[in-house]
PDB file of C-alpha atoms in Angstrom:
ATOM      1  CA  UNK A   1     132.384 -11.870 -27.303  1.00  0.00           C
ATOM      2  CA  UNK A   2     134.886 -14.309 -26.087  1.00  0.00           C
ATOM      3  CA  UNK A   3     136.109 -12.778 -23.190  1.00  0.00           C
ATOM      4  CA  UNK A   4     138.904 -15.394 -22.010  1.00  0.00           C
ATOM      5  CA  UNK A   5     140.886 -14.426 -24.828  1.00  0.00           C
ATOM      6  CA  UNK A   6     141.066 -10.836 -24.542  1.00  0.00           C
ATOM      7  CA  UNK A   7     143.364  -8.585 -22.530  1.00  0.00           C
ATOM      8  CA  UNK A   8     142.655  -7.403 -19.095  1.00  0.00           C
ATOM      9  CA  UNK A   9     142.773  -3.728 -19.376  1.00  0.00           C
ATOM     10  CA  UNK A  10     140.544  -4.239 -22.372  1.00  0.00           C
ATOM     11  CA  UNK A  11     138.183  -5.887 -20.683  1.00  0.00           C
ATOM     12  CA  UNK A  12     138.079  -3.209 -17.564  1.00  0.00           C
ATOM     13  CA  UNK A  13     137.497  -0.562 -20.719  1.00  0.00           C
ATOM     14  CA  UNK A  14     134.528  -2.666 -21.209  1.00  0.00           C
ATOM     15  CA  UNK A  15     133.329  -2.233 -18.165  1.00  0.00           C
ATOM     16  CA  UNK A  16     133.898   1.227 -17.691  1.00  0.00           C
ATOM     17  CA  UNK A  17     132.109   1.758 -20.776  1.00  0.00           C
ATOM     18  CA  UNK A  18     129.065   0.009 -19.565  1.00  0.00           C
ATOM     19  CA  UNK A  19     129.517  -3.241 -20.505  1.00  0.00           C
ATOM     20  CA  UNK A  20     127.380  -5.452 -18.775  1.00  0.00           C
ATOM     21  CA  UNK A  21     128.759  -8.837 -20.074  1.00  0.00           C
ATOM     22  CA  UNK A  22     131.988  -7.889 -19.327  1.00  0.00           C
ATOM     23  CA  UNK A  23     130.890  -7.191 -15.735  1.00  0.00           C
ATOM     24  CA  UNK A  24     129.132 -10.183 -15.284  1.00  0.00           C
ATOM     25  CA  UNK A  25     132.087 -12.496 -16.514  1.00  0.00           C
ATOM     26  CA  UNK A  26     134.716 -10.188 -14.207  1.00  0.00           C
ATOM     27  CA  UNK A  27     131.947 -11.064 -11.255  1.00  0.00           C
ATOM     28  CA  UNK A  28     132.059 -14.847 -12.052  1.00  0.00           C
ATOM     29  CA  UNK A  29     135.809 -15.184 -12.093  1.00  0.00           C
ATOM     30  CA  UNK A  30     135.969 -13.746  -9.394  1.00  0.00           C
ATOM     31  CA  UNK A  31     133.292 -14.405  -6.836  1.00  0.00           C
ATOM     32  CA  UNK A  32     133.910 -17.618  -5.098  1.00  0.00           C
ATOM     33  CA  UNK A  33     137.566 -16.722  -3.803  1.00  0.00           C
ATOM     34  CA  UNK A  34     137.017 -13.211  -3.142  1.00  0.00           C
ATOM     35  CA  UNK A  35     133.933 -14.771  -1.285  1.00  0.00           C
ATOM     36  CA  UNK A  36     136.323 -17.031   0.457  1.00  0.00           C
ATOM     37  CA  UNK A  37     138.721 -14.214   1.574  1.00  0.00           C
ATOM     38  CA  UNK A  38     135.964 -12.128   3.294  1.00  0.00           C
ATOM     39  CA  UNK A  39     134.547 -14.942   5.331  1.00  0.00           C
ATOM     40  CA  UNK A  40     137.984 -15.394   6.362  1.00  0.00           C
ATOM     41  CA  UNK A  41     138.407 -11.740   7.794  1.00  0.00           C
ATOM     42  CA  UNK A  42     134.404 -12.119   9.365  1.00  0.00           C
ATOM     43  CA  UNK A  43     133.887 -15.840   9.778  1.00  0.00           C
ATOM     44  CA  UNK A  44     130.330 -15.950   8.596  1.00  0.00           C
ATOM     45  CA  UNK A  45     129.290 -17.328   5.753  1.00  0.00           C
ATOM     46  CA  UNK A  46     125.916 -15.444   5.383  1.00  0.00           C
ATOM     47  CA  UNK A  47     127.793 -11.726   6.142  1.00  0.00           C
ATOM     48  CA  UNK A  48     130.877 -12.565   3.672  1.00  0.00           C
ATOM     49  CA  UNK A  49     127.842 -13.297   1.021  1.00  0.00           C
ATOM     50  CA  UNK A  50     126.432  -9.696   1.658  1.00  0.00           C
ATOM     51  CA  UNK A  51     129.674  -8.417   1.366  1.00  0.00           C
ATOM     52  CA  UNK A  52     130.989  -9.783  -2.088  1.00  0.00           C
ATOM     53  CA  UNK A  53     127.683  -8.692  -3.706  1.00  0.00           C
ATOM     54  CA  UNK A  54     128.414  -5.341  -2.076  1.00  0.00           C
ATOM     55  CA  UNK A  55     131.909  -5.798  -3.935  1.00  0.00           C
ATOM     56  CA  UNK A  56     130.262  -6.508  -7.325  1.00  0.00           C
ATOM     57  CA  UNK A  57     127.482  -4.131  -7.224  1.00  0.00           C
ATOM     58  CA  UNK A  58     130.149  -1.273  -6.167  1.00  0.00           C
ATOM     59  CA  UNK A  59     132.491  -2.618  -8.938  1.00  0.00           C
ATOM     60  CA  UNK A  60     129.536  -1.647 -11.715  1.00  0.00           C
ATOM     61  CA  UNK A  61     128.080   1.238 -10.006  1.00  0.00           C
ATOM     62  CA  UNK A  62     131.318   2.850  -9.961  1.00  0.00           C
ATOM     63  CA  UNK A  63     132.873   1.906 -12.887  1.00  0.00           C
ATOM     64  CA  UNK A  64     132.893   5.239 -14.914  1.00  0.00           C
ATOM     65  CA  UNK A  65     135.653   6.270 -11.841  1.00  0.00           C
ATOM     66  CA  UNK A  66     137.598   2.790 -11.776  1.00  0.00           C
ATOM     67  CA  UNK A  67     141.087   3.389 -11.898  1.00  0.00           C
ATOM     68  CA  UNK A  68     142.552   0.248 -11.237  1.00  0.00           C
ATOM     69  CA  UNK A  69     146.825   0.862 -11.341  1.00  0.00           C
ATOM     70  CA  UNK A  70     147.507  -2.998 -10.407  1.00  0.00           C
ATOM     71  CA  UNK A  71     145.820  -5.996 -11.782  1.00  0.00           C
ATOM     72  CA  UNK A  72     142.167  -6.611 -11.345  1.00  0.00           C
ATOM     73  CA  UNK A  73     142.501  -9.204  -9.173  1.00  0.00           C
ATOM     74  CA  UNK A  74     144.789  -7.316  -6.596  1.00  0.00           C
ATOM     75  CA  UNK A  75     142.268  -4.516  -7.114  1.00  0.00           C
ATOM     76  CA  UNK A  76     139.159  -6.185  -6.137  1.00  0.00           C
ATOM     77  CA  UNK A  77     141.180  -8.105  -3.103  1.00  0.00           C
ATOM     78  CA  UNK A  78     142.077  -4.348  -1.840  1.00  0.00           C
ATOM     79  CA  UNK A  79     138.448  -3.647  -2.216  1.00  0.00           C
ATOM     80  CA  UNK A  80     137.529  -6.286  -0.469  1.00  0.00           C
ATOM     81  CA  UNK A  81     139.802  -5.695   2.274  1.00  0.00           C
ATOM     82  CA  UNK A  82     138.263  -2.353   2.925  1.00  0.00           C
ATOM     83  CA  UNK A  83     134.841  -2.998   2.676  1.00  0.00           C
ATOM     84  CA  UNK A  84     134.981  -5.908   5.236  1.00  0.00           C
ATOM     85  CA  UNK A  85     137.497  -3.850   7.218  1.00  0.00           C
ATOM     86  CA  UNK A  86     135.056  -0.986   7.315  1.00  0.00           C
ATOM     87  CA  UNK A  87     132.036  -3.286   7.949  1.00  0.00           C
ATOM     88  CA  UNK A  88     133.800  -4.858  11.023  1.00  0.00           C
ATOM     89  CA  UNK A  89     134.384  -1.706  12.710  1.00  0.00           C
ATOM     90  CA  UNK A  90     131.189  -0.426  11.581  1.00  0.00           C
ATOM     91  CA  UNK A  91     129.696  -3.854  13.564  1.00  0.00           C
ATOM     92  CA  UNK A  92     132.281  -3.874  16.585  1.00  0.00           C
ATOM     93  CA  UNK A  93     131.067   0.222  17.282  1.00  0.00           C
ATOM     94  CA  UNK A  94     127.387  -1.161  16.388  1.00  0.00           C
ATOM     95  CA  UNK A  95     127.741  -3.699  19.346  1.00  0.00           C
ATOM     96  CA  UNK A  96     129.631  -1.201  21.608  1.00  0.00           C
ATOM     97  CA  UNK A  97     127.084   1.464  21.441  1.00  0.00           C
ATOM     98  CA  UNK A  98     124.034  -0.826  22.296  1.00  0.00           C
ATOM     99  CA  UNK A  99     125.938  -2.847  25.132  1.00  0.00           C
ATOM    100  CA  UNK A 100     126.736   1.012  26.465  1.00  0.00           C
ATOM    101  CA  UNK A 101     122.690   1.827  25.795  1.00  0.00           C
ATOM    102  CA  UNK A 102     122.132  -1.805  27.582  1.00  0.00           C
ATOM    103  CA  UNK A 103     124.347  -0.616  30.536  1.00  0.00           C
ATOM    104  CA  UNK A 104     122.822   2.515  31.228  1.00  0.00           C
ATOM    105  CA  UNK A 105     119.462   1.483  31.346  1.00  0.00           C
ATOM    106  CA  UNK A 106     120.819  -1.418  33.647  1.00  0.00           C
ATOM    107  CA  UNK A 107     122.070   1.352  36.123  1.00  0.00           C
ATOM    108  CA  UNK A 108     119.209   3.747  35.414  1.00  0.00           C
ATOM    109  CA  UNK A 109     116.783   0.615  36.190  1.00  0.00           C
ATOM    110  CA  UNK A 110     119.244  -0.007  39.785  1.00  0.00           C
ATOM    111  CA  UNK A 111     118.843   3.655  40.503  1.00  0.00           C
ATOM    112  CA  UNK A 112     115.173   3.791  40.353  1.00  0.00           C
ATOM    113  CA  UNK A 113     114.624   0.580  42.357  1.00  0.00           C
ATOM    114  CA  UNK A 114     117.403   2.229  45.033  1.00  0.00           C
ATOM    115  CA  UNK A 115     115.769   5.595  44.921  1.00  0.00           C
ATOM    116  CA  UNK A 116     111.996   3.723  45.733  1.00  0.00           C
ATOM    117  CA  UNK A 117     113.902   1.432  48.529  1.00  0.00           C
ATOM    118  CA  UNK A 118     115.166   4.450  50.101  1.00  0.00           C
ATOM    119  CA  UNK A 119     111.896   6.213  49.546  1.00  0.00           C
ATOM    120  CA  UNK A 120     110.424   3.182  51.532  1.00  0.00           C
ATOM    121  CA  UNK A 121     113.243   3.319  54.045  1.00  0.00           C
ATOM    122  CA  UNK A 122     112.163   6.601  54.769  1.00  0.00           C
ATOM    123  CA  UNK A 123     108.822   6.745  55.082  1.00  0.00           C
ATOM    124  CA  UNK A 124     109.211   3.842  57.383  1.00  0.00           C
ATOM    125  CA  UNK A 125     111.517   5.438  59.105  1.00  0.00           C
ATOM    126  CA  UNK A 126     109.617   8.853  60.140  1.00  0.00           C
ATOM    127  CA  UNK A 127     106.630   6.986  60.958  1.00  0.00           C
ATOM    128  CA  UNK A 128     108.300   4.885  63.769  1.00  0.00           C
ATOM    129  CA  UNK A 129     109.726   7.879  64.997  1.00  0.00           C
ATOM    130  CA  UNK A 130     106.145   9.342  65.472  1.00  0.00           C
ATOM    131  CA  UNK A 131     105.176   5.997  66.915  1.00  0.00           C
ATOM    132  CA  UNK A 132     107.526   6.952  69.595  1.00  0.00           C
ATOM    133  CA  UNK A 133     105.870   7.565  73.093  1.00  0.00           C
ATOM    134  CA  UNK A 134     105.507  11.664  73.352  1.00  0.00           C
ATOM    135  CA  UNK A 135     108.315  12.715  75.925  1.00  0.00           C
ATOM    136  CA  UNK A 136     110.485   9.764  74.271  1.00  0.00           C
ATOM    137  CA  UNK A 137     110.036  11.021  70.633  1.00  0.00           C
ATOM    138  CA  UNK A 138     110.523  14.848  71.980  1.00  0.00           C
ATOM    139  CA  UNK A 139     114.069  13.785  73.554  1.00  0.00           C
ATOM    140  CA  UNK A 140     114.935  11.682  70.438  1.00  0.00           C
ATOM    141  CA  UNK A 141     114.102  14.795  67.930  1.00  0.00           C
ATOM    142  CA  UNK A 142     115.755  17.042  69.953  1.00  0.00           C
ATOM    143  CA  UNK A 143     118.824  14.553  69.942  1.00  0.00           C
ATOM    144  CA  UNK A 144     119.155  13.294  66.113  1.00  0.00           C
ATOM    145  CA  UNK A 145     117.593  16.334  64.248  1.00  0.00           C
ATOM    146  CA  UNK A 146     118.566  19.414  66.831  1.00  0.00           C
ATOM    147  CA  UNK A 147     121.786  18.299  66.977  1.00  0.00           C
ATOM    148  CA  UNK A 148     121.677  18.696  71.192  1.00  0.00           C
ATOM    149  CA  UNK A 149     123.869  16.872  73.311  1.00  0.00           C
ATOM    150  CA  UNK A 150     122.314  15.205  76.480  1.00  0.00           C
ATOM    151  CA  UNK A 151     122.732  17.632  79.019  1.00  0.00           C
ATOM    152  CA  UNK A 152     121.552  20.393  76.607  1.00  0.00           C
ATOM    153  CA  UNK A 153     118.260  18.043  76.499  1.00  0.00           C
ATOM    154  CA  UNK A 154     118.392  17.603  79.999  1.00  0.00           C
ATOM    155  CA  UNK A 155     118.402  21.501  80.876  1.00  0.00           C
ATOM    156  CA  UNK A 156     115.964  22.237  78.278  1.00  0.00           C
ATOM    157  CA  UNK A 157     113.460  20.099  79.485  1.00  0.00           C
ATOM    158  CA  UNK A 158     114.590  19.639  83.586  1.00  0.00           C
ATOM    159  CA  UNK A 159     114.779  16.187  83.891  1.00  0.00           C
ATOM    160  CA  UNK A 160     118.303  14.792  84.849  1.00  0.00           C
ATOM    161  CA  UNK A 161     121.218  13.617  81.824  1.00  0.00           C
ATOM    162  CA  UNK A 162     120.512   9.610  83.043  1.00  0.00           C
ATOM    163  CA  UNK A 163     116.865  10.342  81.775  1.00  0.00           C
ATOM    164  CA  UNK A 164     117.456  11.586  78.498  1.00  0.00           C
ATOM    165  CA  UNK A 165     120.312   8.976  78.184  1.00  0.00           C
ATOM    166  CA  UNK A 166     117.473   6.178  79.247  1.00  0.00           C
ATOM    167  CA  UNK A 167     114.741   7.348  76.734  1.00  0.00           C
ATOM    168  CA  UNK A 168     117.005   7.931  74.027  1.00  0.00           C
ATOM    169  CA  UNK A 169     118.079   4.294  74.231  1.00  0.00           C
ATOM    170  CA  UNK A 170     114.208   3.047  74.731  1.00  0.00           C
ATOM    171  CA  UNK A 171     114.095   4.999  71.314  1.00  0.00           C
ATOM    172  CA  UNK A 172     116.933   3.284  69.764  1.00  0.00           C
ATOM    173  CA  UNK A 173     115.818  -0.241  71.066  1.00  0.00           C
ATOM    174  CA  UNK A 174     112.260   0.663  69.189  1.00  0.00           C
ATOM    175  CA  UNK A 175     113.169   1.903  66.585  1.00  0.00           C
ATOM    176  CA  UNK A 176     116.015  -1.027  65.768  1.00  0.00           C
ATOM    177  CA  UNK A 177     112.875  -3.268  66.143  1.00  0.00           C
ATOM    178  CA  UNK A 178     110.679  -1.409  63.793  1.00  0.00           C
ATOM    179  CA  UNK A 179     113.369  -1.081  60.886  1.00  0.00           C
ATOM    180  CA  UNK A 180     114.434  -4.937  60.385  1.00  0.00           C
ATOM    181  CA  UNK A 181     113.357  -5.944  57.396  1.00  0.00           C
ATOM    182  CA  UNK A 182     113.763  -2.414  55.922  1.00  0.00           C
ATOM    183  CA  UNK A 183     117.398  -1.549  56.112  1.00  0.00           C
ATOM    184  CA  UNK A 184     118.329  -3.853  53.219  1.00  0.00           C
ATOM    185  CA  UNK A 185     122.252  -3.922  54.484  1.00  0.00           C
ATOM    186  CA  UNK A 186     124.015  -4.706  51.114  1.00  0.00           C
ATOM    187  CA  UNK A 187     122.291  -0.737  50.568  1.00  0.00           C
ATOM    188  CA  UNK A 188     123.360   0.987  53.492  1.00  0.00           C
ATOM    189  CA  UNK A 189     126.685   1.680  51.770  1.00  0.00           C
ATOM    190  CA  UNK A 190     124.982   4.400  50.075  1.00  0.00           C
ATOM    191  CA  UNK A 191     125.709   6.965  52.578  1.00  0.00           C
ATOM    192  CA  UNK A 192     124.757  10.080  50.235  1.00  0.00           C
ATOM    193  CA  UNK A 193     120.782   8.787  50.491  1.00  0.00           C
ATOM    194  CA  UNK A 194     119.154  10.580  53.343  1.00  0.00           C
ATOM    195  CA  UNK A 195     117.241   7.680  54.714  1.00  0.00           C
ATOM    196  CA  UNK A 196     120.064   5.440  54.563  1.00  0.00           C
ATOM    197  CA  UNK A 197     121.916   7.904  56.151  1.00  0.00           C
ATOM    198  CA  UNK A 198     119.810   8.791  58.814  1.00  0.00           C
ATOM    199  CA  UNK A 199     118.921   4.735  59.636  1.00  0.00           C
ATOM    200  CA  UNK A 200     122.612   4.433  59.955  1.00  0.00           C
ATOM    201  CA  UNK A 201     123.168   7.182  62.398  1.00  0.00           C
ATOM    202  CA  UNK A 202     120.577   5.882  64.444  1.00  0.00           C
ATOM    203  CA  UNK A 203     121.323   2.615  64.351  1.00  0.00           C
ATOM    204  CA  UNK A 204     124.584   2.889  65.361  1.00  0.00           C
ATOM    205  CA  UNK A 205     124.205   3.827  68.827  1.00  0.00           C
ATOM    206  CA  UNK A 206     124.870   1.417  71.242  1.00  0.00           C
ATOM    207  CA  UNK A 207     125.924  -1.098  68.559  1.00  0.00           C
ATOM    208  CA  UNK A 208     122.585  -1.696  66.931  1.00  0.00           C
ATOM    209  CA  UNK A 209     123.970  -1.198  63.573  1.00  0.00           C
ATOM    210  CA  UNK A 210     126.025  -3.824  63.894  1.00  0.00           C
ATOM    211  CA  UNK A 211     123.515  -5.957  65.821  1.00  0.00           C
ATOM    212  CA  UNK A 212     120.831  -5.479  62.863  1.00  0.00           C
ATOM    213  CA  UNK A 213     122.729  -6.803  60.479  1.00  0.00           C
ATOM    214  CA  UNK A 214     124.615  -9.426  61.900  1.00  0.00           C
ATOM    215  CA  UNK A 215     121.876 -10.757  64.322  1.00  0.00           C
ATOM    216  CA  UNK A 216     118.475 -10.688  62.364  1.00  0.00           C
TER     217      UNK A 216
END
């Protein structure tokens, strides 16, 4: 069958009615500029090929529903439209969803290494304490983790307020020696970790915090 000289709506019937040929020569006609349109909406030659097959191979596997109200071509153009319209936010949400997955386990990743630095901090920073000489680490505990002020120390213990005042800044002076190199500042912001906020506290006695991080 010649199919250049016979009318359009004819040659749809044709289709719908399982007419191979008359798909084929529809497909033909047709390809290269509906080809060109989508790679003008995606800008890839290799995707706009995927997607005008997808065109064609919908075109026949649907054809017993075609109802096609304007011409063929405006038809398959509108079909085309959709599909690549469809494919691009299909892509776009795609690409979202792994650059979110990529971003979590970027933070997830930060908050485990910040969780074992502060581990680290912490373990460092008990075991200086104990390293303490006794009566100085007994004054310091009684300071930072009692909650005591000096001349509660001072009664509890009899020994004058200038002692405890003088062995809690021995402590601080040891203890600011024994944490460089462990209290990574561009961390210490993270004032809801206990270490970090413990080192702080400490450290910023008698200027030390800023000392520690200005000075090493």
């Amino acid at each position: 069958m010649n199919f250049d000289q016979i009318e359009e709506a004819e040659l749809i019937d044709l289709v719908k009615n399982g007419d191979r040929h008359a798909w084929e020569y529809i497909t033909k006609e047709y390809y290269q500029a509906i080809l060109n349109f989508i790679n003008n909406m995606v800008h890839d030659w290799e995707t706009a090929e995927e997607l005008v097959q997808d065109i064609f191979v919908n075109f026949w596997t649907k054809r017993e529903n075609l109802n096609i109200n304007l011409s063929l071509k405006a038809y398959l153009y509108r079909a085309s439209r959709n599909h690549t319209l469809n494919f691009i936010k299909r892509r776009n949400f795609e690409r979202d969803y792994q650059k979110g997955v990529a971003e979590r386990m970027e933070i997830s990743k930060n908050d485990t290494e910040d969780a074992y630095h502060f581990n680290e901090l912490e373990k460092k920073l008990y075991a200086s304490i104990e390293e303490l000489p006794e009566k100085m680490r007994e004054i310091f505990k009684m300071s930072r983790f009692e909650d005591l002020t000096y001349k509660e120390i001072a009664e509890a213990l009899d020994i004058p307020v200038r002692t405890v005042h003088y062995q809690i800044g021995l402590a601080l002076k040891q203890l600011r020696e024994k944490l460089k190199g462990h209290a990574d500042p561009s961390l210490m912001s993270y004032s809801g970790w206990v270490a970090a906020g413990l080192v702080t506290q400490i450290l910023m006695d008698a200027e030390i915090f800023s000392e520690i991080f200005v000075n090493t």
